[in-house]
Coordinates of C-alpha atoms and ligand atoms in Angstrom, one line a residue:
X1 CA -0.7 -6.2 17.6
X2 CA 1.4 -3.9 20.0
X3 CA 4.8 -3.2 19.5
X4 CA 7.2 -1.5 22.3
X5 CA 10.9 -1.0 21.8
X6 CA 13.2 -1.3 24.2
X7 CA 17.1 -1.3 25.1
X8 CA 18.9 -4.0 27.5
X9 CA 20.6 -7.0 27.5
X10 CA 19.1 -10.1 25.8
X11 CA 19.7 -12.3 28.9
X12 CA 18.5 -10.1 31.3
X13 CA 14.7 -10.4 29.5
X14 CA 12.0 -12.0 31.1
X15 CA 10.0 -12.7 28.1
X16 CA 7.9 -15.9 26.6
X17 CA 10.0 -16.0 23.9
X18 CA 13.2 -14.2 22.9
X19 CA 13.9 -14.4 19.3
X20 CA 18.0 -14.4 18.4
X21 CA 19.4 -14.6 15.0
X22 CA 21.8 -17.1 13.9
X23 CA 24.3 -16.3 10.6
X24 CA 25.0 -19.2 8.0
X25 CA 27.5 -21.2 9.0
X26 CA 26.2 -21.8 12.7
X27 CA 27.5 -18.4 13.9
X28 CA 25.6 -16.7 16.5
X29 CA 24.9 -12.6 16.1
X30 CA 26.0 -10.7 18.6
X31 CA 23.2 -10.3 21.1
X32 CA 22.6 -14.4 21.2
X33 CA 26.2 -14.5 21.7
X34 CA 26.0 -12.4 24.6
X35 CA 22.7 -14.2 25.9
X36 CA 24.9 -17.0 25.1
X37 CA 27.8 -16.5 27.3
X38 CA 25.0 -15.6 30.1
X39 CA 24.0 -19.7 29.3
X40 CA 26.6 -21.2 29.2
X41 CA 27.9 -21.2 25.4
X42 CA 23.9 -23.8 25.4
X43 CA 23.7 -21.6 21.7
X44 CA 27.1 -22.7 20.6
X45 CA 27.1 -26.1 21.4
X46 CA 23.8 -26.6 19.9
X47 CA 25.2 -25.0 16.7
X48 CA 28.3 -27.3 16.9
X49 CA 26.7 -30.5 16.8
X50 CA 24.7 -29.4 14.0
X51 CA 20.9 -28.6 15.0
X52 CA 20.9 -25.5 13.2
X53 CA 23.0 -24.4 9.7
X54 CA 21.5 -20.6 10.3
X55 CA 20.1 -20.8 6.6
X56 CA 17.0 -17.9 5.8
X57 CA 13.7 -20.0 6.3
X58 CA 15.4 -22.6 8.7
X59 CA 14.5 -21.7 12.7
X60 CA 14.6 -23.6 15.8
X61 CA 12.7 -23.2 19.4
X62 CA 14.4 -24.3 22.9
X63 CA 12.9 -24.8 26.1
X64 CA 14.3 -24.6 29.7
X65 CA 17.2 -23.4 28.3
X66 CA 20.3 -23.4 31.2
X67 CA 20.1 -19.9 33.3
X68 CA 17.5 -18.5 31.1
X69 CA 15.1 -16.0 32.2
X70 CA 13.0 -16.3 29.3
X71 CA 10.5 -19.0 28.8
X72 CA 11.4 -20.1 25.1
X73 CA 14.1 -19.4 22.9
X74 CA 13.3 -19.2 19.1
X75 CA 16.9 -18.9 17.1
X76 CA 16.2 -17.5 13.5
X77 CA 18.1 -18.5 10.5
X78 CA 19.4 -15.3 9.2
X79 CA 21.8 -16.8 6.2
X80 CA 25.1 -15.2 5.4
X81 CA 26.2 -11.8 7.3
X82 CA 27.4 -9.9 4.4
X83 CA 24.3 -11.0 2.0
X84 CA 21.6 -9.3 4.1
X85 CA 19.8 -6.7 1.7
X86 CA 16.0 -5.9 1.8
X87 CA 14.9 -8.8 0.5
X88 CA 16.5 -11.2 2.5
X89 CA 16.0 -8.9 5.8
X90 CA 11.4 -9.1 4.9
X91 CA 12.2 -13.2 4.1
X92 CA 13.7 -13.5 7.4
X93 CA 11.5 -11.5 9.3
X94 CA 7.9 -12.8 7.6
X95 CA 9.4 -16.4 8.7
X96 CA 9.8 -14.7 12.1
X97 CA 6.3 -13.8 12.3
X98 CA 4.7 -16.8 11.4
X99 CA 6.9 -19.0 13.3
X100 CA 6.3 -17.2 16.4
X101 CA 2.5 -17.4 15.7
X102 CA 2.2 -21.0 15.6
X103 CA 4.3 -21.4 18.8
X104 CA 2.0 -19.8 21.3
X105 CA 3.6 -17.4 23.0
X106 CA 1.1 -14.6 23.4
X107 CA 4.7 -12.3 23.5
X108 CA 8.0 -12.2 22.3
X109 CA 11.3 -9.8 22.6
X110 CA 12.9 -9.6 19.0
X111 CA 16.7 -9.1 18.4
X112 CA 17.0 -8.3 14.9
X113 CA 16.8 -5.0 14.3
X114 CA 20.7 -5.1 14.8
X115 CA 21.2 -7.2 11.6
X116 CA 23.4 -4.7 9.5
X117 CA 21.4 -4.0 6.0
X118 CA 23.7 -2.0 3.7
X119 CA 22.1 1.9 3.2
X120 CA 19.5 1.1 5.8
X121 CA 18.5 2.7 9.5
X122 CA 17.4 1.0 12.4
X123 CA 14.2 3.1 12.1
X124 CA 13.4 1.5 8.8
X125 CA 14.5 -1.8 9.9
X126 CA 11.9 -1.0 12.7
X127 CA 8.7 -0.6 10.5
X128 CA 9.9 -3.5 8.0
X129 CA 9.4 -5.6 11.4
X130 CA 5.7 -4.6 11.9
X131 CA 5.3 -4.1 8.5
X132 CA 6.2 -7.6 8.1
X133 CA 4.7 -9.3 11.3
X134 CA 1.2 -7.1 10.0
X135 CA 1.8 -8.8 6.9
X136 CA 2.0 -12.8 8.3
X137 CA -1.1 -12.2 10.3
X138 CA -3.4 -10.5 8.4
X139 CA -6.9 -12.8 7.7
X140 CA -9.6 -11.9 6.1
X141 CA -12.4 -14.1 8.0
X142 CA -15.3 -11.8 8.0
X143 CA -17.2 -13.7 6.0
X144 CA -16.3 -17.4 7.2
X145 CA -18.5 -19.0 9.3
X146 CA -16.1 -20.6 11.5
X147 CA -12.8 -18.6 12.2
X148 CA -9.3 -20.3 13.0
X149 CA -8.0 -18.2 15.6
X150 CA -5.0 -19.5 17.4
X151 CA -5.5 -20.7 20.8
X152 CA -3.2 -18.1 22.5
X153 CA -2.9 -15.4 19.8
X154 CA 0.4 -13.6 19.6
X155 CA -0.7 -10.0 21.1
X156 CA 2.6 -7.8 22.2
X157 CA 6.0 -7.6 20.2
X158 CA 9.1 -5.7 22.1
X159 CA 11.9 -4.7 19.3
X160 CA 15.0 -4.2 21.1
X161 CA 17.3 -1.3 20.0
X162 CA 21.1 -1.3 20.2
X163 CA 21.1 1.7 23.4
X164 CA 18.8 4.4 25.1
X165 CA 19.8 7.1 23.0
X166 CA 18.0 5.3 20.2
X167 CA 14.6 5.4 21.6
X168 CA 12.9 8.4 20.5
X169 CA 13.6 7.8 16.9
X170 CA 12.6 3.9 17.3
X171 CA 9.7 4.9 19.2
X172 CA 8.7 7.8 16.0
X173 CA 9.3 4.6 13.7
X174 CA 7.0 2.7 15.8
X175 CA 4.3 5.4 15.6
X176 CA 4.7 5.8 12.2
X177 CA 4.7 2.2 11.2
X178 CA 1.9 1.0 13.4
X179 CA -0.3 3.7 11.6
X180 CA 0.9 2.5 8.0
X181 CA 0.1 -0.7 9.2
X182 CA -3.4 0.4 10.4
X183 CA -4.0 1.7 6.7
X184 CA -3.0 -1.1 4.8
X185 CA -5.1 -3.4 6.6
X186 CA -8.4 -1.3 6.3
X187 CA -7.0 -1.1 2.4
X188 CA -7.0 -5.0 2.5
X189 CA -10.3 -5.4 4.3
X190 CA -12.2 -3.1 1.9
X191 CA -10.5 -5.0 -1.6
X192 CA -11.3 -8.2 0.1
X193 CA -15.1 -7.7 0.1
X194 CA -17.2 -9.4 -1.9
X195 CA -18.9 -7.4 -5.1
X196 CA -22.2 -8.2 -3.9
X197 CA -21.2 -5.9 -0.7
X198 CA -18.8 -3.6 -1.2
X199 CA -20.9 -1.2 -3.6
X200 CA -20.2 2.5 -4.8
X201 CA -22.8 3.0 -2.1
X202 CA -21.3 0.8 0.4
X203 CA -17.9 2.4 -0.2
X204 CA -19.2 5.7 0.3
X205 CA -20.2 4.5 3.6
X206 CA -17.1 3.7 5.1
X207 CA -15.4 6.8 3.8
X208 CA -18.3 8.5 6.1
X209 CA -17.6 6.1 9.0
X210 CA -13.6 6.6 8.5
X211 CA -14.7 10.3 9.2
X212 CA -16.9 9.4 11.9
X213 CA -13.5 8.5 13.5
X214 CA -11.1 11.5 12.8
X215 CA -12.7 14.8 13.4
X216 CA -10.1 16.5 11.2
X217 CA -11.9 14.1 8.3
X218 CA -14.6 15.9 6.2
X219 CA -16.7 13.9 3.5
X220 CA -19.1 15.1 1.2
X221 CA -20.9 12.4 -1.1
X222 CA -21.7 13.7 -4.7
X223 CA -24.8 11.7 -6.5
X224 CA -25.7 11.1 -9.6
X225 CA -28.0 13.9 -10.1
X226 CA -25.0 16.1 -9.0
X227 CA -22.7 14.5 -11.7
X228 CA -25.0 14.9 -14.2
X229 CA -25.8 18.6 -13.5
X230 CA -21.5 19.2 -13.4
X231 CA -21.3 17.4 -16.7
X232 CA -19.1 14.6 -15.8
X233 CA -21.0 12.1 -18.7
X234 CA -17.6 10.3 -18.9
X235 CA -18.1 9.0 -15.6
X236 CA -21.7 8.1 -15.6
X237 CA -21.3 6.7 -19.0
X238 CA -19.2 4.0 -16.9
X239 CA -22.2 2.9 -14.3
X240 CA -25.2 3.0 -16.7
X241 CA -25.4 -0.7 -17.4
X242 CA -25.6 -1.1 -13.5
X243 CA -27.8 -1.1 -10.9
X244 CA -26.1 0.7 -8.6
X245 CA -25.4 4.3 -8.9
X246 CA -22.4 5.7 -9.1
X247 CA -20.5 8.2 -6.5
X248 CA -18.4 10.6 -6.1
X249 CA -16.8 10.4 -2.8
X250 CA -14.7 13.5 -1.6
X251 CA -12.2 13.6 1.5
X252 CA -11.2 16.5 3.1
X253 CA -7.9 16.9 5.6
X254 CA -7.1 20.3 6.3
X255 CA -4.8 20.1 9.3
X256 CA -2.2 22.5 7.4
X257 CA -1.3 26.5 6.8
X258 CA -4.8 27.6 5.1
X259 CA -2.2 29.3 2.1
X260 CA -0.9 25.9 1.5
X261 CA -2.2 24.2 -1.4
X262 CA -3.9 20.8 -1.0
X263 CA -2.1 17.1 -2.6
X264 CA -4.9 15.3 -4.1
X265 CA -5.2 11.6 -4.1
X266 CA -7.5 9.8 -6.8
X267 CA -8.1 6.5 -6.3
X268 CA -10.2 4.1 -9.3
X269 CA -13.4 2.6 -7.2
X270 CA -14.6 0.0 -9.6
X271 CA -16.6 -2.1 -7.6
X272 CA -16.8 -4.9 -10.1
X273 CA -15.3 -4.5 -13.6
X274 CA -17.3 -7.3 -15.8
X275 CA -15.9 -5.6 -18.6
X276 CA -19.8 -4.0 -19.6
X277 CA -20.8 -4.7 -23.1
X278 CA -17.0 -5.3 -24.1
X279 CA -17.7 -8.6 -21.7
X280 CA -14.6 -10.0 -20.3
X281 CA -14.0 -13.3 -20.8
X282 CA -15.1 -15.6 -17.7
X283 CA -12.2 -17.0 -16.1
X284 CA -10.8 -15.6 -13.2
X285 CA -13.3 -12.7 -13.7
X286 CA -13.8 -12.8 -9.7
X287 CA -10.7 -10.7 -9.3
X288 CA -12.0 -7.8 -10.9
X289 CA -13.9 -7.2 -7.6
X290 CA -10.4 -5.6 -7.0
X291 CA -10.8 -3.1 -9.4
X292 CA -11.6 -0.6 -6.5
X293 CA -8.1 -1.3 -5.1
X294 CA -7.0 2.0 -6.0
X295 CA -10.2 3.9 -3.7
X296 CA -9.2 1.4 -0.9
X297 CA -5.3 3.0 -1.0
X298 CA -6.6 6.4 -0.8
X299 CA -8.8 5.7 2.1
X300 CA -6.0 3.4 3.6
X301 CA -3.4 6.5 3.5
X302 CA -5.7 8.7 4.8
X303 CA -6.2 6.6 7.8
X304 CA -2.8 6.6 8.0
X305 CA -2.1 10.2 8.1
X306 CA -4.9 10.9 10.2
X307 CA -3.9 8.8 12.6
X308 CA -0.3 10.0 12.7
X309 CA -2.3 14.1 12.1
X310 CA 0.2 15.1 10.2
X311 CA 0.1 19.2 9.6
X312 CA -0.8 18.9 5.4
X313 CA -3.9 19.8 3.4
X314 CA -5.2 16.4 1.2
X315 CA -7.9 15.9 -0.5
X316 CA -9.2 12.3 -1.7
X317 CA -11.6 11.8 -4.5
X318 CA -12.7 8.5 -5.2
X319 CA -15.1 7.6 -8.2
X320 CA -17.0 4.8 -7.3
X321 CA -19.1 3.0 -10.0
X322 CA -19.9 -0.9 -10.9
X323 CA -19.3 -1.3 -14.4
X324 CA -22.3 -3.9 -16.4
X325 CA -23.8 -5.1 -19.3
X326 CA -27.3 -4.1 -19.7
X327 CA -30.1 -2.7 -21.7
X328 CA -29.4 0.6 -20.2
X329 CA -25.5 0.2 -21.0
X330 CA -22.6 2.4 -23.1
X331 CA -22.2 0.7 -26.3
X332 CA -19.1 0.2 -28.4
X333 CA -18.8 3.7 -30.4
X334 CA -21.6 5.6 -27.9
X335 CA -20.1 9.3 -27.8
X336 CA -19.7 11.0 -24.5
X337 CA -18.6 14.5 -23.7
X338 CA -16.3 14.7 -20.9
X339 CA -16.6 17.6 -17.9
X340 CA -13.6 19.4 -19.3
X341 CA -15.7 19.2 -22.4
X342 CA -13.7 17.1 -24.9
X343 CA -15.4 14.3 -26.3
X344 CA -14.9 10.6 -26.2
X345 CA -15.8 7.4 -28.4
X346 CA -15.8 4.9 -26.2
X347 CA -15.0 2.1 -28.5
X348 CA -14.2 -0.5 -25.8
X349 CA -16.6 0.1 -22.5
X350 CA -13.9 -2.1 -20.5
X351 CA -11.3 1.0 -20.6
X352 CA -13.7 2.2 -18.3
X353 CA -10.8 3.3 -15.4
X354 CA -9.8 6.0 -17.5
X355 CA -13.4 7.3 -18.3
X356 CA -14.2 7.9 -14.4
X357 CA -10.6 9.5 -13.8
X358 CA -10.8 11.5 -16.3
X359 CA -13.9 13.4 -15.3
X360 CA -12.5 13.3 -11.8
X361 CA -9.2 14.6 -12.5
X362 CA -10.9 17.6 -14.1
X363 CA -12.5 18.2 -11.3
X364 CA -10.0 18.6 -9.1
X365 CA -8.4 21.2 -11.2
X366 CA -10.9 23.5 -8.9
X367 CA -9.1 22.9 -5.6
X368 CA -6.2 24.5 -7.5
X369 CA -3.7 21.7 -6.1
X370 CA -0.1 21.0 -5.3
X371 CA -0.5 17.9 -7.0
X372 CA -2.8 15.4 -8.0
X373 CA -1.9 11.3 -7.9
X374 CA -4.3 8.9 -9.1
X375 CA -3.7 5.6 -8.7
X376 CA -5.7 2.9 -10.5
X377 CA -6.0 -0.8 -11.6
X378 CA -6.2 0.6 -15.0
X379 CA -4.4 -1.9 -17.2
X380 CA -4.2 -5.7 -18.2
X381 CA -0.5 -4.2 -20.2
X382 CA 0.9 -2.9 -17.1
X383 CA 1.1 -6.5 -15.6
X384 CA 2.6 -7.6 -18.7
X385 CA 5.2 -4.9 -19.0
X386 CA 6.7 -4.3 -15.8
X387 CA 4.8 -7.9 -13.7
X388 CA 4.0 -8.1 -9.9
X389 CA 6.6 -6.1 -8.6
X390 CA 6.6 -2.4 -8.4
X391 CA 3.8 0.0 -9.7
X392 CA 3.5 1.4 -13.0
X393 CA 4.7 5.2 -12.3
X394 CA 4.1 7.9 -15.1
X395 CA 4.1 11.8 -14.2
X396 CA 4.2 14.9 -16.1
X397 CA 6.4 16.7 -13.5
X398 CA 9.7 15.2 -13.2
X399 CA 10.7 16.6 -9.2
X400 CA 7.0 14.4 -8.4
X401 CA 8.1 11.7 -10.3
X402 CA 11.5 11.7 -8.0
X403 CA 9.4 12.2 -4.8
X404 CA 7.6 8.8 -5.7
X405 CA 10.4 7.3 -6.5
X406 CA 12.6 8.8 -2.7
X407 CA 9.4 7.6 -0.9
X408 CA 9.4 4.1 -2.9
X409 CA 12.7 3.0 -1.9
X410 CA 12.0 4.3 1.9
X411 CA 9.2 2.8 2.2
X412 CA 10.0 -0.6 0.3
X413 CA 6.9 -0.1 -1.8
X414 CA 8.6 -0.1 -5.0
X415 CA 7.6 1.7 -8.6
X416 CA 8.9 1.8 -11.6
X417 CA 8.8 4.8 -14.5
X418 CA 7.2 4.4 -18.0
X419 CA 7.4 7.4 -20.1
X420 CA 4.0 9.5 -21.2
X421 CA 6.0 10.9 -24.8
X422 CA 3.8 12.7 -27.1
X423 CA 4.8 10.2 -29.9
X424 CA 2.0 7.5 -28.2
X425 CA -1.4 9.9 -28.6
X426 CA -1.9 9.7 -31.9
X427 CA -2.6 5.9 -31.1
X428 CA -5.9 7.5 -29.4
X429 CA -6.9 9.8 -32.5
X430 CA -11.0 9.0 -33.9
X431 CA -12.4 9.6 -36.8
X432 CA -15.9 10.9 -34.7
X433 CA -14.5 12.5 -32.0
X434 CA -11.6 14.5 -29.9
X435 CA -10.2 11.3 -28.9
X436 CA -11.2 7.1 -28.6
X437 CA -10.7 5.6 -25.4
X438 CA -8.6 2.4 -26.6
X439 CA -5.8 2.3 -29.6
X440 CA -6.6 -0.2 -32.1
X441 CA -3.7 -2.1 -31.5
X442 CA -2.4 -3.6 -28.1
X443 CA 0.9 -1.8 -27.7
X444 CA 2.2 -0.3 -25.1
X445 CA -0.9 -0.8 -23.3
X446 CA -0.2 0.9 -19.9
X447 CA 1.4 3.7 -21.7
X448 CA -2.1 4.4 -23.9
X449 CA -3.9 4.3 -21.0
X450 CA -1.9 6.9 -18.9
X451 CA -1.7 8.7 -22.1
X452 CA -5.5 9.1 -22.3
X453 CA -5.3 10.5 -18.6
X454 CA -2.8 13.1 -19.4
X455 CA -4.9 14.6 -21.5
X456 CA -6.9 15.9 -18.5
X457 CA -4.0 16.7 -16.4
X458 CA -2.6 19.7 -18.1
X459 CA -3.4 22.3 -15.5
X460 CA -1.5 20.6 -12.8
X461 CA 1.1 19.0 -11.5
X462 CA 0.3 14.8 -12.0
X463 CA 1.0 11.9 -11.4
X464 CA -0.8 8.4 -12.1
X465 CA -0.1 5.0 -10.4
X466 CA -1.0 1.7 -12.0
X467 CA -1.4 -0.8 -9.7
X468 CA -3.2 -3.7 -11.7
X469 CA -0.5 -6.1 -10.5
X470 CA 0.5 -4.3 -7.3
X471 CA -2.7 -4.7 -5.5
X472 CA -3.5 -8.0 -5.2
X473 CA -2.2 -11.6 -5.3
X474 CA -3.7 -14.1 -7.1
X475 CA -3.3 -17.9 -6.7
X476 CA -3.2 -19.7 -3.8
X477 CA -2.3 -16.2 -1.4
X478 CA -5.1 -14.6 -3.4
X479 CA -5.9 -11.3 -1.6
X480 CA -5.3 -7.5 -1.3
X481 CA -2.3 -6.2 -0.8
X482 CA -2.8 -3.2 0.8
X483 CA 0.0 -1.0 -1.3
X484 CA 0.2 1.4 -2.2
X485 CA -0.4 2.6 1.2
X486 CA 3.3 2.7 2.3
X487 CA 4.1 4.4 -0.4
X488 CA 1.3 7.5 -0.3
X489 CA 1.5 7.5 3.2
X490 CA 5.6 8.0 3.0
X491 CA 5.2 10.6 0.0
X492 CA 3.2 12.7 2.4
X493 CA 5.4 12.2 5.5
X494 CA 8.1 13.6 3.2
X495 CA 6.3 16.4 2.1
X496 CA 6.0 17.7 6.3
X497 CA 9.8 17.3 6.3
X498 CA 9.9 19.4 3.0
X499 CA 7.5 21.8 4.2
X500 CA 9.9 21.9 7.8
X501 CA 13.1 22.6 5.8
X502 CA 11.4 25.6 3.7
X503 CA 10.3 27.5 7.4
X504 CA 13.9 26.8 8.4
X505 CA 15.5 28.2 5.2
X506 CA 12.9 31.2 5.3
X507 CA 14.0 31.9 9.1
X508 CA 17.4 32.4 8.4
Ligands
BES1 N1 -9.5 -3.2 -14.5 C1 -9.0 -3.5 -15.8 C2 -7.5 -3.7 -15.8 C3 -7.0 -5.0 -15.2 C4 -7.1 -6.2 -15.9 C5 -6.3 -5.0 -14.0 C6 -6.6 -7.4 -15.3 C7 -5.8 -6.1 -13.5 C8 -5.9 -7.3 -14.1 C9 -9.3 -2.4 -16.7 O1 -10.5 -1.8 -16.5 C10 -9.4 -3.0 -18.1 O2 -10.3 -3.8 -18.3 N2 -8.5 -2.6 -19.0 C11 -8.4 -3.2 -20.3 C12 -8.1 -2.1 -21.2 C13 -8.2 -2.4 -22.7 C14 -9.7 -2.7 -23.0 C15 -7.6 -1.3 -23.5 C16 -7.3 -4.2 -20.3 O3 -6.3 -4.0 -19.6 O4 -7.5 -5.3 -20.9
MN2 MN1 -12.1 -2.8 -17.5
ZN3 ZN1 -11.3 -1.8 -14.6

């Protein structure tokens, strides 16, 4: 999709369809009043006799309407003026999109980004548009023999914005939410694969062809000999039961000051979690082929940031393994030692997200980084705690914890904190080893788990993400979601702005 912004009159656009907004009770907002009093008050009589209450979800589409310039008119319910928040602002502007798709205009000039959303910019009202009209179209078809593609696809959106001296910042917000927009869908594509083909090995590919398209991208594939040699046995304990040998993929951005020390992203790349010997049971076990949700957000943000080349040094590290049964597998009570050398009885082999970022984590201690964020599908508990809403946040640095949380409200890509007190480890303690890698109870689930991680965090600043009801949908919409993408992707946009203020304060 392309999206323009532009500033004018609504009646003076020549346009396939114009979308206006109408408020509950059958009150017009301002710019369809002023197309309307170009048309001869057509709205407000319309509105009078009743066609349209202007209630969220309700919209209504007029041709050859009196003096028009535009082909179609599509009036959007936008409910009650004073009761537009976020929510209500994404409701209105999903039912947008997907009305205007069906329609078949193959364009369409939008006036809503004037709706007044109490603590909120027209820039962000900008990329909650695309983010929004991304989100209505987005099929995953690949794989289907016959595709349903609309006859006359919608192609080109033009945002209208209030007056000229709002352009360049719309146009920035347009920028940046077009390439946020291009990550999340290449995070949805890649969690939307089947098992079968997205593979560590696969997903090692795509990093390389993602690379292939941003020269400032670096890759560097570690096998399993390599991981073996290191001594990350945690890790390969996780992929023994499986055909398929594990990776470590590493991204490198460097597009910053060479002093400036790297933010690192983790991301979990479980390519199918059947549980290994600790089988899961077998209903709805299909969804664990989003277990590599977490490796898809990391590449998704860096196609983000690469695209918009933002001046930071990242690094991504993704381990990628398929976790199965087999005569080759970890058993219940198998001892591994870990890279960083303490040692873990893996008494349940389905806590296997924390075994692979654990050795990874440890690892990254040698870039010597700003900060590391891992973000994983790591717990059952964590959709039971906090549900589908925002991501399980936990940090061991409380300014990162509040950078996650500044970008998370900016970027509507909500998380929520859980605390990592010392009171929960002794829930990990074994009787064989430095630490098991389950408590023998189910409490506090998400907690044990980011408490297990935290023990191999120490020499940096950390913070872990747990998306296992943030990534996908299930049901009927059953898909990925693409987050957190908006989130990363904001959290590093903030950083440039940080990193801007310091030069300024160190100039003066
Ligand atoms: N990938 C799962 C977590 C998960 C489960 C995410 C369901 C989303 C939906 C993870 O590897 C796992 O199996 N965790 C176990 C941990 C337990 C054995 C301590 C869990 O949550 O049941
Ligand atoms: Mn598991
Ligand atoms: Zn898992």
């Amino acid at each position: 999709m392309e999206f323009t912004v532009k500033s004018g009159n609504p009646e003076k656009q020549r346009t396939a369809c114009l979308v206006l907004g109408v408020y509950e009770s059958r009150r017009l907002t301002p710019p369809a009043e002023q197309f309307d009093s170009a048309c001869g008050g057509y709205l407000g009589n319309l509105l009078r006799r009743g066609d349209l209450e202007g209630k969220p979800g309700q919209s209504l589409l007029l041709f050859n309407v009196p003096e028009a310039l535009c082909e179609r008119v599509l009036l959007v319910g936008c409910g009650r003026e004073r009761e537009i928040d976020d929510r209500r602002l994404r409701q209105i502007l999903t039912h947008t999109a997907t009305a205007l798709n069906d329609i078949g205009a193959t364009e369409a000039t939008v006036y809503l980004t004037d709706l007044a959303v109490k603590g909120r910019d027209l820039g962000w009202k900008i990329r909650q548009t695309i983010e929004a009209v991304e989100e209505a179209l987005y099929r995953f078809d690949a794989l289907k023999s016959k595709k349903d593609m609309p006859r006359r696809p919608l192609r080109r959106i033009i945002l209208s914005v209030p007056g000229r001296r709002e352009l360049p910042g719309a146009e920035q917000a347009v920028r940046e939410s077009a390439a946020i927009a291009a990550g999340v869908k290449f995070a949805k594509d890649l969690g939307n694969m089947p098992p079968n083909l997205c593979t560590p090995t696969w997903l090692a590919e795509q990093a390389q062809a993602l690379a292939g398209e941003f020269p400032t991208l670096h890759v560097q594939i570690l096998e399993e000999a390599e991981l073996e040699q290191m001594g990350m046995h945690a890790l390969l304990a996780v992929s023994r039961g499986s055909a398929q040998p594990a990776k470590l993929i590493r991204l490198d951005y460097r597009q910053g000051p060479a002093k400036q020390k790297p933010h690192i992203l983790v991301g979990k790349g479980v390519t199918f979690d059947t549980g290994g010997i600790s089988l899961k049971p077998g209903e709805g076990m299909d969804e664990m082929k989003f277990d590599m949700c977490g490796a898809a957000s990391v590449l998704g943000t860096f196609r983000a940031f690469a695209e918009l080349q933002l001046p930071l040094n990242v690094t991504g590290l993704i381990p990628a393994v398929e976790n199965m049964p087999g005569g080759r597998a970890t058993r219940p009570g198998d001892i591994v030692t870990s890279l960083s050398g303490q040692t873990v009885e893996i008494l349940n082999t389905d806590a296997e997200g924390r075994l692979i970022l654990c050795d990874t984590l440890t690892y990254a201690e040698r870039d010597e980084p700003a900060a590391v964020i891992d973000i994983a599908t790591l717990t059952g508990a964590c959709i039971i705690a906090l549900g589908r809403h925002p991501h399980g946040l936990f940090s061991n640095h409380p300014p990162l914890t509040h950078a996650l949380q500044t970008a998370a409200q900016a970027a509507g890509d909500r998380v929520w904190e859980l605390p990592l007190w010392d009171d929960y480890q002794e829930a990990l303690d074994s009787n064989f080893a430095d630490m098991a890698n389950i408590a023998s109870n189910r409490d506090g689930g998400a907690i044990i788990a980011a408490c297990f991680l935290a023990r191999f965090a120490k020499k940096f600043h950390w913070a872990h993400l747990d998306i296992a009801g943030t990534a996908w949908k299930t049901g009927k919409a059953k898909g990925a979601t693409g987050r957190p993408v908006p989130l990363l992707t904001q959290y590093l946009l903030d950083r440039v702005a940080e990193a801007d203020r310091d030069d300024d304060r160190a100039a003066h």
